[in-house]
Coordinates of C-alpha atoms and ligand atoms in Angstrom, one line a residue:
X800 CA 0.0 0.0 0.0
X801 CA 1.7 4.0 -0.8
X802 CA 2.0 5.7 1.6
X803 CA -0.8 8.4 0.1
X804 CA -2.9 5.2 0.0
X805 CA -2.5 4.7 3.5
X806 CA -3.1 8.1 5.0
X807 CA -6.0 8.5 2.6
X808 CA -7.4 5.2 5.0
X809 CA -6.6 6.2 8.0
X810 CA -8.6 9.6 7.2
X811 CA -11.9 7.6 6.1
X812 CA -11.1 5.1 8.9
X813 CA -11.4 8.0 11.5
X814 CA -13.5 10.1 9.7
X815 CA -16.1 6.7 10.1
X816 CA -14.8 6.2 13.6
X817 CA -14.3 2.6 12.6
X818 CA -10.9 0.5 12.0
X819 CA -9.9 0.1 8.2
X820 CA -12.2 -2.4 6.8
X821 CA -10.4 -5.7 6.1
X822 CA -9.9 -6.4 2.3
X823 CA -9.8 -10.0 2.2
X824 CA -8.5 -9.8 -1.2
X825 CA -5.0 -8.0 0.2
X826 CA -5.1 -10.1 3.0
X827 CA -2.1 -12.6 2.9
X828 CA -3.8 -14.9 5.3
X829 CA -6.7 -17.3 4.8
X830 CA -9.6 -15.9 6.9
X831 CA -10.6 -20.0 6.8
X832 CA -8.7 -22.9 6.1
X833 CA -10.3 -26.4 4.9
X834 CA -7.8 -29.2 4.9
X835 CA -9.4 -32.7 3.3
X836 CA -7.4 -35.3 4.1
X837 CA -7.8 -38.5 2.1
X838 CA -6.4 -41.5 4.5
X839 CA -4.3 -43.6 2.5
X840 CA -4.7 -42.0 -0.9
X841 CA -1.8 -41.9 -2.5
X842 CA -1.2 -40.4 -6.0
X843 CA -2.7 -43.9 -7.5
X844 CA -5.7 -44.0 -5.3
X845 CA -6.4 -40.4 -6.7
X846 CA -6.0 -41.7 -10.5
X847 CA -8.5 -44.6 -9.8
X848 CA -11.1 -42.0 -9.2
X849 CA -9.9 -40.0 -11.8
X850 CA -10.0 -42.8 -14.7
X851 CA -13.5 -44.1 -13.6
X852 CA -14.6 -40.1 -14.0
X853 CA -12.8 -40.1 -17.0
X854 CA -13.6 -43.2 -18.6
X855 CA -16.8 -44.3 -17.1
X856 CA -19.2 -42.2 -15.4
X857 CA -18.2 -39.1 -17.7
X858 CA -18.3 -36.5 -14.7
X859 CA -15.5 -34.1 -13.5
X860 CA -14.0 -35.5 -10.6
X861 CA -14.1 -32.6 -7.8
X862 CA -11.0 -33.2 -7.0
X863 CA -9.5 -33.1 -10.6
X864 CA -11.4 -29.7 -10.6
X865 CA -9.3 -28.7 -7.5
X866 CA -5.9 -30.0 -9.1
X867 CA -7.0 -28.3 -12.4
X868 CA -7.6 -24.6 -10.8
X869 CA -5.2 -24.6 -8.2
X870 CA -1.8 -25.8 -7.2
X871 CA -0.2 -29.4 -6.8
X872 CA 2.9 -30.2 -4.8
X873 CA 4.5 -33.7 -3.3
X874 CA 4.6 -34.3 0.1
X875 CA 7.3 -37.0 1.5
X876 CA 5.1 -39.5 3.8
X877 CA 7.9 -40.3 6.5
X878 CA 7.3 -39.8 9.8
X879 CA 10.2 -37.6 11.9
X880 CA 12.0 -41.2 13.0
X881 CA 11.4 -43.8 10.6
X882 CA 10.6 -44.1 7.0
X883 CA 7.0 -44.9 6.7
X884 CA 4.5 -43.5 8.5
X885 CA 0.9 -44.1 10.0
X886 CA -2.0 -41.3 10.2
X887 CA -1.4 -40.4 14.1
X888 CA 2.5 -39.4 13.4
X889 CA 0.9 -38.1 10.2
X890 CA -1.9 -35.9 10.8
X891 CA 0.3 -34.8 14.2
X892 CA 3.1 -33.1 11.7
X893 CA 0.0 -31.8 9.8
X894 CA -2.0 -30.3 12.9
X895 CA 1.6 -29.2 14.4
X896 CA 4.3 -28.5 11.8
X897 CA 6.3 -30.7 14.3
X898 CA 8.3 -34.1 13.5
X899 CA 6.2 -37.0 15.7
X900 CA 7.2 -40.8 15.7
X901 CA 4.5 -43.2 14.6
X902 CA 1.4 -44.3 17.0
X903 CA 1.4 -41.0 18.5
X904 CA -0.6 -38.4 18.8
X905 CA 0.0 -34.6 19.4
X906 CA 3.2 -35.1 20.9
X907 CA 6.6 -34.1 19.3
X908 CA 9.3 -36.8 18.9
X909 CA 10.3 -36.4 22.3
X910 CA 7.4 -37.3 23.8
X911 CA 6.3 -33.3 24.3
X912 CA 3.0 -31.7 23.4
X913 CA 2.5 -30.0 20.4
X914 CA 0.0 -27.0 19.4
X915 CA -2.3 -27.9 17.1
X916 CA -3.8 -25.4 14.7
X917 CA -7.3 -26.5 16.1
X918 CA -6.0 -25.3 19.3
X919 CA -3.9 -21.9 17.8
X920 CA -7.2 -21.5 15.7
X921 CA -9.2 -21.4 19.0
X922 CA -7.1 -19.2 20.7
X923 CA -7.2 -16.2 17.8
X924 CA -10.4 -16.7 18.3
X925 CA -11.8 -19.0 15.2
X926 CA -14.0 -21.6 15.1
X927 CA -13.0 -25.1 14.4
X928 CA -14.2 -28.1 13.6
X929 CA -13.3 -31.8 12.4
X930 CA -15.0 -34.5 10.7
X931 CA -14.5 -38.0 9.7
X932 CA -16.6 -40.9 8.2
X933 CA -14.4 -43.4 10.5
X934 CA -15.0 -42.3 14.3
X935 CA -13.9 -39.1 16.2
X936 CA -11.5 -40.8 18.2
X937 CA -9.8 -42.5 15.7
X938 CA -6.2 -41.1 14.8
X939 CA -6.6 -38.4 12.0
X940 CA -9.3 -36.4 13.7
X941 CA -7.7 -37.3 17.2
X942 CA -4.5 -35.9 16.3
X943 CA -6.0 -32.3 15.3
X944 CA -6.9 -32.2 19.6
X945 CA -5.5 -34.4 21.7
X946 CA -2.4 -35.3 23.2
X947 CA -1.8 -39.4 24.1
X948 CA 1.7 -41.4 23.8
X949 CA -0.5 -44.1 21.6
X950 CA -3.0 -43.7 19.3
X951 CA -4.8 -46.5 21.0
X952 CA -6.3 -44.7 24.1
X953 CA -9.4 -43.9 22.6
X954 CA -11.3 -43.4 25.8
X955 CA -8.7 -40.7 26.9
X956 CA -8.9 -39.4 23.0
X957 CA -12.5 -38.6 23.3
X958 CA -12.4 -37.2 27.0
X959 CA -9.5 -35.1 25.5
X960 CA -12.0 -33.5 22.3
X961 CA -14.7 -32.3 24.5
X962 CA -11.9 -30.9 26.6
X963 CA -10.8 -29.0 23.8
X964 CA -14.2 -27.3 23.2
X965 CA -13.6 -28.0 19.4
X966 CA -16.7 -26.3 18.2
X967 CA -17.9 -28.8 15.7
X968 CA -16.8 -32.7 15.6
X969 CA -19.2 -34.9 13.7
X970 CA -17.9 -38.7 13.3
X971 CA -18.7 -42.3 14.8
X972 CA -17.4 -43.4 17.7
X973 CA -20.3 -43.2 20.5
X974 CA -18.9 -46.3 22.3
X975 CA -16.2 -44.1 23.8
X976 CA -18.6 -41.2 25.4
X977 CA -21.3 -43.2 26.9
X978 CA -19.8 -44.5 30.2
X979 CA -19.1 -48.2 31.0
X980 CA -23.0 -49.5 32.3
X981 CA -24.4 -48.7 29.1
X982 CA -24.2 -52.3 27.5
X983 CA -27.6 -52.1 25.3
X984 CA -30.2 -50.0 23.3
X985 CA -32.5 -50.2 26.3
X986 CA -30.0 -48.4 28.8
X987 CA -29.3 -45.8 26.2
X988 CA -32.8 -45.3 26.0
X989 CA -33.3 -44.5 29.5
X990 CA -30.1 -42.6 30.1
X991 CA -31.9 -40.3 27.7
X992 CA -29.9 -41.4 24.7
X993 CA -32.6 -41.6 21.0
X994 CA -30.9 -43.9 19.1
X995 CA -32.1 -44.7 15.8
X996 CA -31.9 -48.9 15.5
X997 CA -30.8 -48.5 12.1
X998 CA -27.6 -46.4 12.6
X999 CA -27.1 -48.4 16.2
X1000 CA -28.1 -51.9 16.0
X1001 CA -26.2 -52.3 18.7
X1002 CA -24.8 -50.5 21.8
X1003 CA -22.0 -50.9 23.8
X1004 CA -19.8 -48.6 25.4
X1005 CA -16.3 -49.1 25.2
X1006 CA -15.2 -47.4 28.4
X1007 CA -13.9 -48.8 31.5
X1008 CA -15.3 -45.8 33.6
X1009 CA -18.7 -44.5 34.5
X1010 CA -17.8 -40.4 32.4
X1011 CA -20.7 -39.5 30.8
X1012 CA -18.8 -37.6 27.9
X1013 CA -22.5 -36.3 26.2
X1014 CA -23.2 -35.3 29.6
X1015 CA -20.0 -33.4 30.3
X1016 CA -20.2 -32.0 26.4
X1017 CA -23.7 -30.4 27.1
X1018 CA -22.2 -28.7 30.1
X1019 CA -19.9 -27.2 28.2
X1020 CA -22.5 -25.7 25.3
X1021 CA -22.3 -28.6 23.0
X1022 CA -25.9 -29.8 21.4
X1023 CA -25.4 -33.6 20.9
X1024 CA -27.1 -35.3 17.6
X1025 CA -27.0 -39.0 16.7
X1026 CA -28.4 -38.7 13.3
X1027 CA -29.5 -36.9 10.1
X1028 CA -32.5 -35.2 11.2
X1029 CA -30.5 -33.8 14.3
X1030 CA -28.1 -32.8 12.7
X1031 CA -30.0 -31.0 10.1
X1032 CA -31.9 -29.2 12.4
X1033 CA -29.1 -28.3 14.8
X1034 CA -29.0 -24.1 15.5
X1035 CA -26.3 -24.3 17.7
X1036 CA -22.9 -23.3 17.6
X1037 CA -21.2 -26.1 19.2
X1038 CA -22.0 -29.3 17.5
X1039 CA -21.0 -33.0 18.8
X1040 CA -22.9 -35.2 16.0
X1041 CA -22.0 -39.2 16.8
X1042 CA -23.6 -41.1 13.8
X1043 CA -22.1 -44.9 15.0
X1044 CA -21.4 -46.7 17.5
X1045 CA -17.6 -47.7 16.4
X1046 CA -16.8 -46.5 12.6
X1047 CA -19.2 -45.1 10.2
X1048 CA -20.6 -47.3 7.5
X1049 CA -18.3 -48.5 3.9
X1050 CA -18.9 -46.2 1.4
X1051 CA -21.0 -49.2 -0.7
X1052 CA -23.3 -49.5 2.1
X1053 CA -23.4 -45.7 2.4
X1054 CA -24.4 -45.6 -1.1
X1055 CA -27.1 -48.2 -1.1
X1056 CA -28.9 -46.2 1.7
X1057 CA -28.1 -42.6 0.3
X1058 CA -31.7 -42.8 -1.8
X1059 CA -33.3 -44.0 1.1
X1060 CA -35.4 -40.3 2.6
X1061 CA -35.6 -42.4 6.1
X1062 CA -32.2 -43.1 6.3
X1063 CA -30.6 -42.0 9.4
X1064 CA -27.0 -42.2 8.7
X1065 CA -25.6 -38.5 7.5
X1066 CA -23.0 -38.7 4.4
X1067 CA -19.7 -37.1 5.1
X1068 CA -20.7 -34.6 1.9
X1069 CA -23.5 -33.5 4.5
X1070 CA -21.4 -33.6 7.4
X1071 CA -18.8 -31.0 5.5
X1072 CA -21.9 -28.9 4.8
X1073 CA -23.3 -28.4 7.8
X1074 CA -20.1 -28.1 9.2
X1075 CA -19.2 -25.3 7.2
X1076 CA -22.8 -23.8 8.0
X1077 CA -21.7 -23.9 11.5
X1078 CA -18.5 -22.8 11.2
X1079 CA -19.4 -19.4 8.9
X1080 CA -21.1 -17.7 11.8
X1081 CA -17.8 -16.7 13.5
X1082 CA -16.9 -13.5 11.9
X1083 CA -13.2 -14.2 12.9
X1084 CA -13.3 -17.5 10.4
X1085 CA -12.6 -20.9 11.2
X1086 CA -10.1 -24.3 10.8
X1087 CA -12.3 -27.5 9.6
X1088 CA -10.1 -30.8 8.7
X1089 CA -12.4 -33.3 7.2
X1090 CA -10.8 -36.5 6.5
X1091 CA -12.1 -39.7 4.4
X1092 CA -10.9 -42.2 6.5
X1093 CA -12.1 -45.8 5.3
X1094 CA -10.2 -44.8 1.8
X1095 CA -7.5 -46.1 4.2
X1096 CA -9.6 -49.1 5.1
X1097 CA -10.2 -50.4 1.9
X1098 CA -6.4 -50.3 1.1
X1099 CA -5.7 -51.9 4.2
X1100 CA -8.1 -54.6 2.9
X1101 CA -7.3 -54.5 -0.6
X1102 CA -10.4 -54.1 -1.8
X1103 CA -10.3 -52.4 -5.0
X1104 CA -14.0 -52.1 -5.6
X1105 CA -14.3 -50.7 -2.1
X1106 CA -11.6 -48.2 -2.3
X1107 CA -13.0 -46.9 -5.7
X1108 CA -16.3 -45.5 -3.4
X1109 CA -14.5 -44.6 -0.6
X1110 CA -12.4 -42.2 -3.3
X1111 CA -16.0 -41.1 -4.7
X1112 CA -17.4 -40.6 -0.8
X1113 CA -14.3 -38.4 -0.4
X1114 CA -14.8 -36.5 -3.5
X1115 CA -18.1 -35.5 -2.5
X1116 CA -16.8 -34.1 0.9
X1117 CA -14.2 -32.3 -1.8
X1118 CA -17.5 -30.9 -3.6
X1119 CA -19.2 -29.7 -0.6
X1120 CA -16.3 -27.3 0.5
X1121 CA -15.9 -26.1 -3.2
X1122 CA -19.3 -25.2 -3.5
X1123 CA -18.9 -23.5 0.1
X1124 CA -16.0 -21.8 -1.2
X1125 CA -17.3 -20.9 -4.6
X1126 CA -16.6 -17.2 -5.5
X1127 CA -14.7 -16.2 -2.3
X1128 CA -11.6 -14.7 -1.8
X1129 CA -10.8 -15.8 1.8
X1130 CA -10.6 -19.3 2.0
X1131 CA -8.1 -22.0 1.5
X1132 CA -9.1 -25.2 0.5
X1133 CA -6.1 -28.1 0.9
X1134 CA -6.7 -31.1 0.0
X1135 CA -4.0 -33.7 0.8
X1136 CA -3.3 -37.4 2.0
X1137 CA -1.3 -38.6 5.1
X1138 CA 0.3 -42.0 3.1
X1139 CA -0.7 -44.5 0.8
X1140 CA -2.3 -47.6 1.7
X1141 CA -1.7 -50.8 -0.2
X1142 CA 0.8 -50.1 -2.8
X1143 CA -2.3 -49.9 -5.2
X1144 CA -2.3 -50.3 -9.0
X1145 CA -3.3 -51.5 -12.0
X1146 CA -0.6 -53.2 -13.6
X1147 CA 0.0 -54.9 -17.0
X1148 CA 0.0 -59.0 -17.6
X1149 CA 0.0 -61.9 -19.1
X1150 CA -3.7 -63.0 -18.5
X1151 CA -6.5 -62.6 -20.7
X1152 CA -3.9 -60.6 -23.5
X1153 CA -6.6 -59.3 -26.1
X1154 CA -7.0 -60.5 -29.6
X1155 CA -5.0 -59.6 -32.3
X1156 CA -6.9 -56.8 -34.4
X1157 CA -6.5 -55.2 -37.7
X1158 CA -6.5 -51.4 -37.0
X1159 CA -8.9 -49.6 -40.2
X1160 CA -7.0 -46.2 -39.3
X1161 CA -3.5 -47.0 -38.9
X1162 CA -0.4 -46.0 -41.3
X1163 CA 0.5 -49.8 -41.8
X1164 CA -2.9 -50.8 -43.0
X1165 CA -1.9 -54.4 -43.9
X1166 CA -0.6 -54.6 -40.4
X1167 CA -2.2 -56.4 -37.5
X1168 CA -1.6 -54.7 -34.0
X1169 CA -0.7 -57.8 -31.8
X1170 CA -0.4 -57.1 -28.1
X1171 CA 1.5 -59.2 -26.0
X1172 CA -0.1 -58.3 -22.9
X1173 CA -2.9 -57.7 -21.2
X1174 CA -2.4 -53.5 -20.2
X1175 CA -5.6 -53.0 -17.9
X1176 CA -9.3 -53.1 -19.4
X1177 CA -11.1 -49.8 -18.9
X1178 CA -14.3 -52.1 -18.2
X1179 CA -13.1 -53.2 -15.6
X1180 CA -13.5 -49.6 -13.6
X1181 CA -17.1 -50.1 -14.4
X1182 CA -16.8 -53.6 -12.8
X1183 CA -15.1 -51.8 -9.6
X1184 CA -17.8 -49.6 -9.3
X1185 CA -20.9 -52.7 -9.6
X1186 CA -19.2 -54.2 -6.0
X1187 CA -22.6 -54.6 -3.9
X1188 CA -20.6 -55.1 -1.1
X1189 CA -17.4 -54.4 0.9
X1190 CA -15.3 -57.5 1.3
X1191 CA -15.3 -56.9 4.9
X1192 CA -19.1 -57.1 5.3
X1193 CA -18.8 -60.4 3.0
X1194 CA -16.7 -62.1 5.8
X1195 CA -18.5 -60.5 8.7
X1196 CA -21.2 -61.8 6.9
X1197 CA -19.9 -65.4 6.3
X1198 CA -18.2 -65.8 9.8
X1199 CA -21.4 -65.3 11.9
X1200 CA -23.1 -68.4 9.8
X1201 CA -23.4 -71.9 11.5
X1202 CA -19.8 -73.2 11.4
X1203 CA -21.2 -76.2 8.9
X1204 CA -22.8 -73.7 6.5
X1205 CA -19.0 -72.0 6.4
X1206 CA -18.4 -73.8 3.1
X1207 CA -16.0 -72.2 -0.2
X1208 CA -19.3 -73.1 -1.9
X1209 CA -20.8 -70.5 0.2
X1210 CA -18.2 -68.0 0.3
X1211 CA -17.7 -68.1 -3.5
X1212 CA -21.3 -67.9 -4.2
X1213 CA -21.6 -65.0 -1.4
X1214 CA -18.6 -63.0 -3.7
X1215 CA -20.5 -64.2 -6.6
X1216 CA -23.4 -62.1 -5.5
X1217 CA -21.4 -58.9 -4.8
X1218 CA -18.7 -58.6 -7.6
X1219 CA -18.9 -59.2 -10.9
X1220 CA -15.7 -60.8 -10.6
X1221 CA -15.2 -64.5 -9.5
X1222 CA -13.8 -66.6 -6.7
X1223 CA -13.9 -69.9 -7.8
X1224 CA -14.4 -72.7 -5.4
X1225 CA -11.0 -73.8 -5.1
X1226 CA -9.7 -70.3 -4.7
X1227 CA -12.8 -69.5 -1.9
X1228 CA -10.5 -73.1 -0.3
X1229 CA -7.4 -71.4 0.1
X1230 CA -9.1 -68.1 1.2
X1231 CA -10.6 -70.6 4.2
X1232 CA -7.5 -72.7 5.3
X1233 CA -5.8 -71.8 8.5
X1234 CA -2.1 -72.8 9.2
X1235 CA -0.1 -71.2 12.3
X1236 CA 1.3 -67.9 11.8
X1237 CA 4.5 -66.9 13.0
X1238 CA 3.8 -63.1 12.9
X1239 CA 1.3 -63.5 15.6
X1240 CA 4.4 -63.5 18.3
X1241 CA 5.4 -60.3 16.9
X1242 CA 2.3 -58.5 16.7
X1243 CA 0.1 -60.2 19.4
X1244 CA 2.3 -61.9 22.0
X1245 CA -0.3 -62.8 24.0
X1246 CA -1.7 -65.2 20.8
X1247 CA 1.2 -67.1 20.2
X1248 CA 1.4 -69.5 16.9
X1249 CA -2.2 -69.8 16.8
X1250 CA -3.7 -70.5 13.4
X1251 CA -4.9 -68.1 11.1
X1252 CA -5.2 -67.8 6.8
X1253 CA -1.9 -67.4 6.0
X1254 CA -1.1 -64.8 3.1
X1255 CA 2.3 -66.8 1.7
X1256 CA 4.2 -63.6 0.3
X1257 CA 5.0 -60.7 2.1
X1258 CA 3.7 -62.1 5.1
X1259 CA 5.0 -59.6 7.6
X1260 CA 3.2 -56.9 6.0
X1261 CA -0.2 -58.2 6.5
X1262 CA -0.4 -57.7 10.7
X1263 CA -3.9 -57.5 10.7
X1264 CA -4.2 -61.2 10.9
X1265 CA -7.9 -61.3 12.0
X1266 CA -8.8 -59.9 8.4
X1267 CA -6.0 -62.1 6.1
X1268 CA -9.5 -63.5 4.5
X1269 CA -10.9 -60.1 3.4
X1270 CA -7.2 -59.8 1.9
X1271 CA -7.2 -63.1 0.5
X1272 CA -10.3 -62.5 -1.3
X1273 CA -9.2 -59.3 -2.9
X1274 CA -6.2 -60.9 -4.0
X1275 CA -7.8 -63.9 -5.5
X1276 CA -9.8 -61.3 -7.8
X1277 CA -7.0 -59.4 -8.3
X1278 CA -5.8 -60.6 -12.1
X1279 CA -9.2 -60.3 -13.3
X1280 CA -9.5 -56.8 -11.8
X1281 CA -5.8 -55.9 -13.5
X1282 CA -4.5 -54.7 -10.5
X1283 CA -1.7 -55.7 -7.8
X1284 CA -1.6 -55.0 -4.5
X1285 CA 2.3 -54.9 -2.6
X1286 CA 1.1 -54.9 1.3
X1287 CA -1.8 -55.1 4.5
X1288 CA -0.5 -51.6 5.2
X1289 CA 1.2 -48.3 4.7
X1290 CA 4.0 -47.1 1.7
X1291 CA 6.6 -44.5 1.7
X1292 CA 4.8 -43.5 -1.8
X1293 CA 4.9 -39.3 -1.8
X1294 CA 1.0 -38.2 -1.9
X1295 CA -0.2 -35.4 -3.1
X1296 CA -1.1 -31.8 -1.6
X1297 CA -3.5 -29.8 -3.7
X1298 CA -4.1 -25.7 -2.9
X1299 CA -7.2 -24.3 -4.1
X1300 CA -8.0 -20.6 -3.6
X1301 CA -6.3 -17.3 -3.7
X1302 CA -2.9 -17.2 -5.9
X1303 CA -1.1 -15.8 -3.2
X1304 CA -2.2 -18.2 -0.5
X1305 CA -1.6 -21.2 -2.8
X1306 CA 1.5 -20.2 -4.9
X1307 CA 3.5 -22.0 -1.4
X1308 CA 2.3 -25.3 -2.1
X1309 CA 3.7 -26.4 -4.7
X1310 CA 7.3 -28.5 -5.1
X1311 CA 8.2 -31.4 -2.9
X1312 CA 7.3 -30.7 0.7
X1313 CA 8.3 -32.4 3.8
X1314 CA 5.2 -33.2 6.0
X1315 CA 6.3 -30.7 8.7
X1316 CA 6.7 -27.9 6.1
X1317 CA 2.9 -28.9 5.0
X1318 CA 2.0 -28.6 8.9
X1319 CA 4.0 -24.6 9.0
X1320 CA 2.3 -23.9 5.6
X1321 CA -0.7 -24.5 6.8
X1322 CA -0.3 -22.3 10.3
X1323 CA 0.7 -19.6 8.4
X1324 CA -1.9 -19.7 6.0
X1325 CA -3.9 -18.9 8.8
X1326 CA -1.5 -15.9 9.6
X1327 CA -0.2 -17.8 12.9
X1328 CA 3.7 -18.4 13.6
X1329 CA 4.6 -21.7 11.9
X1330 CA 5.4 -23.7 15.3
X1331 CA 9.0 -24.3 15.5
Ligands
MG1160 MG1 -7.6 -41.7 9.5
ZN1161 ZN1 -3.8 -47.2 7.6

């Protein structure tokens, strides 16, 4: 601003007896931030959405639309002590700007607590808010306001978020407010808890204590909702919306109820909306992370089908804040990923290589163009997106029958019903035999050997030995679906960070960031002192 400029304000500003109005449009800071976070979706996850948009359902990808108008950087997915990472270290360095180790939440790498920019929001007076479609307590949203040495003390996580008087947190993860004597619907009910039967079919709290966390939220201003009608006709200001008992449904299931006008359940699109309803009043602006969380889960599954709707689910969240945005000059949308899940992608072979074909347009006319492999159908994004059901709710599914009706014939039919993909009966064998595995002394000393289905390659990096049959499913599909999967867990593949807003508060985002320097960008975004 000249100097004439500036006089020239101060004149009007006294002359009005008011302070110079704030021109968002010189402002270097965002008056809000939004930061998406997409749980395990690396750069490939983000291409499977982006080819089934492309290819298949012929609509622009929101997210394409953010990469397309704003900027696109790298961000290394290591965590301040080792070389992979998991969300708690993760969205820590996010929320903090601060190296973490992995498992931990809001602490640095020496075990000290970190600020948040939830918390630094709060205290310049913003409103903030997080939401996720896995549960409240779970590590992304956990890490934004707590502070526990494992990611695992979920009971301590939640007492921690109503603590920090977060203003809007909309999630599962009931069983870790209600206190330890409510065991069913019926106590619920007459602890003054209306639970719809359809989002809750069952209740159980998961604390070992008699807190009443709703209890302790209302005394501290928050209205509590449980479902969509709640949530639509909340007024209030501070918001605590708990749509689960544990995580919020697959984004499959999500979609076969989204028609449904009695449904109960709230999408996380509608979450991020009312969110950002909430959020707007404060004239001071607000911080909102929402994260799509199970994109995470189906990776961790490798469920291909699964993570193409969890992407979709997430891009809807993505539309929701762009359509808040739309047309403003003080908001920062970011939309980024903590690692990728599964070492996802399609990959070429030698199964089902395509016919030979004479090409009517080509310069060698008399030539027939003979592939030698098979490079990835496109039809097969279509197939993806018919899955009826998450392999995870297959097995649940199958592992509740009468042990004799446990049959391959049953679980390959079952799969035949969901995918149009097929697990033959020999395959659904091998998905059903148990031998002892070794990794259990690692992972769960307490188990020992005991006998699980064993996944024969790569064994040590499928830990989540309780599931190795939604995994062994996937993978059994896997050659029809042209795609490979490298691990049960996390890769130290770079994700993405995307800016979307004003040039001059997205213009930092771009080149090939370290996760800290995402978590400082992010503060000062917000005109707050990156943390050290
Ligand atoms: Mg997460
Ligand atoms: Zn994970």
């Amino acid at each position: 601003m000249k100097l004439g400029q500036l006089l020239f304000n101060i004149l009007i500003a006294v002359t009005l007896g008011c302070a110079l109005p704030s021109n968002p449009a010189d402002s270097t800071s965002a008056k809000n931030v939004i930061l998406l976070i997409g749980d395990g979706m690396g750069p490939q996850q983000i291409a499977l959405a982006v080819a089934y948009s492309k290819h298949i359902s012929k609509s622009e990808l929101n997210l394409y639309r953010l990469m397309r108008d704003g900027e696109v950087g790298a961000v290394m997915a290591e965590a301040g002590t080792n070389l992979v990472i998991d969300s708690a270290c993760s969205a820590t360095q996010m929320a903090s700007g601060r190296s973490c180790r992995p498992e931990m939440l809001g602490l640095d790498v020496d075990g000290n607590k970190v600020q948040t920019i939830v918390e630094r929001a709060k205290l310049a007076g913003k409103s903030t808010g997080l939401v996720s479609d896995t549960r409240l307590t779970h590590a992304t949203p956990a890490a934004f306001a707590s502070h526990v040495i494992h990611r695992q003390f979920e009971n301590e996580i939640a007492q921690q978020l109503i603590e920090s008087g977060t203003d809007v947190m909309l999630s599962g993860g009931l069983r870790h407010f209600i206190p330890s004597n409510i065991l069913d619907s019926a106590a619920a009910t007459s602890a003054g808890i209306a639970l719809s039967p359809a989002s809750f079919p069952k209740v159980k709290s998961a604390r070992r204590d008699e807190e009443d966390l709703l209890a302790a939220a209302m005394v501290k201003g928050y209205e509590t909702v449980f479902d969509i009608a709640g949530l639509k006709a909340s007024k209030a200001n501070k918001l605590l919306g708990l749509f689960a008992l544990s995580g919020m449904p697959d984004a499959i299931e999500m979609r076969s109820i989204q028609g449904n006008p009695a449904r109960s359940m709230p999408t996380l699109a509608e979450m991020t909306t009312k969110a950002l309803e909430v959020l707007a009043r404060n004239p001071k602006g607000f911080f909102l992370m929402v994260e799509g969380g199970q994109i995470d889960w189906a990776g961790h599954e490798n469920d291909a089908g699964r993570m193409l709707h969890e992407m979709l689910r997430f891009d809807e969240a993505v539309g929701a804040a762009l359509t808040w945005a739309k047309n403003r000059s003080d908001t920062l949308i970011v939309a980024t990923a903590d690692h990728e899940t599964g070492s996802f992608g399609f990959s070429y072979s030698a199964k089902d290589i395509p016919e030979a074909e004479q090409l009517s347009q080509g310069f060698f006319k008399s030539v027939r163009y003979e592939p030698r492999y098979n490079f990835g159908r496109r039809e097969n994004l279509r197939k993806l997106f018919d899955q009826k059901r998450s392999f995870t709710s297959i097995v649940g599914e199958f592992e509740s029958l009468n042990s004799p009706d446990q049959s391959p014939e049953r679980l390959a039919a079952m799969v035949g019903e969901a995918t149009p993909f097929i697990l033959s009966v020999d395959q659904a064998r091998e998905v059903l035999a148990k031998e002892p595995n070794r990794f259990y002394i690692h992972g769960h000393s307490e188990l020992g050997n005991r006998e699980a289905p064993i996944i024969r390659d790569f064994t040590a990096f499928y830990p989540y030995i309780e599931n190795n049959r939604i995994n062994l499913i996937a993978r059994a599909l896997a050659d029809q679906q042209d795609v490979v999967w490298g691990t049960g867990t996390h890769t130290s593949v770079p994700v993405l960070v995307i800016a979307h807003g004003p040039s001059k508060l997205t213009d930092r985002f771009d080149g090939f960031l370290d996760m800290t320097e995402l978590g400082r960008l992010l503060f000062e975004s917000m005109g707050f002192d990156a943390a050290g």
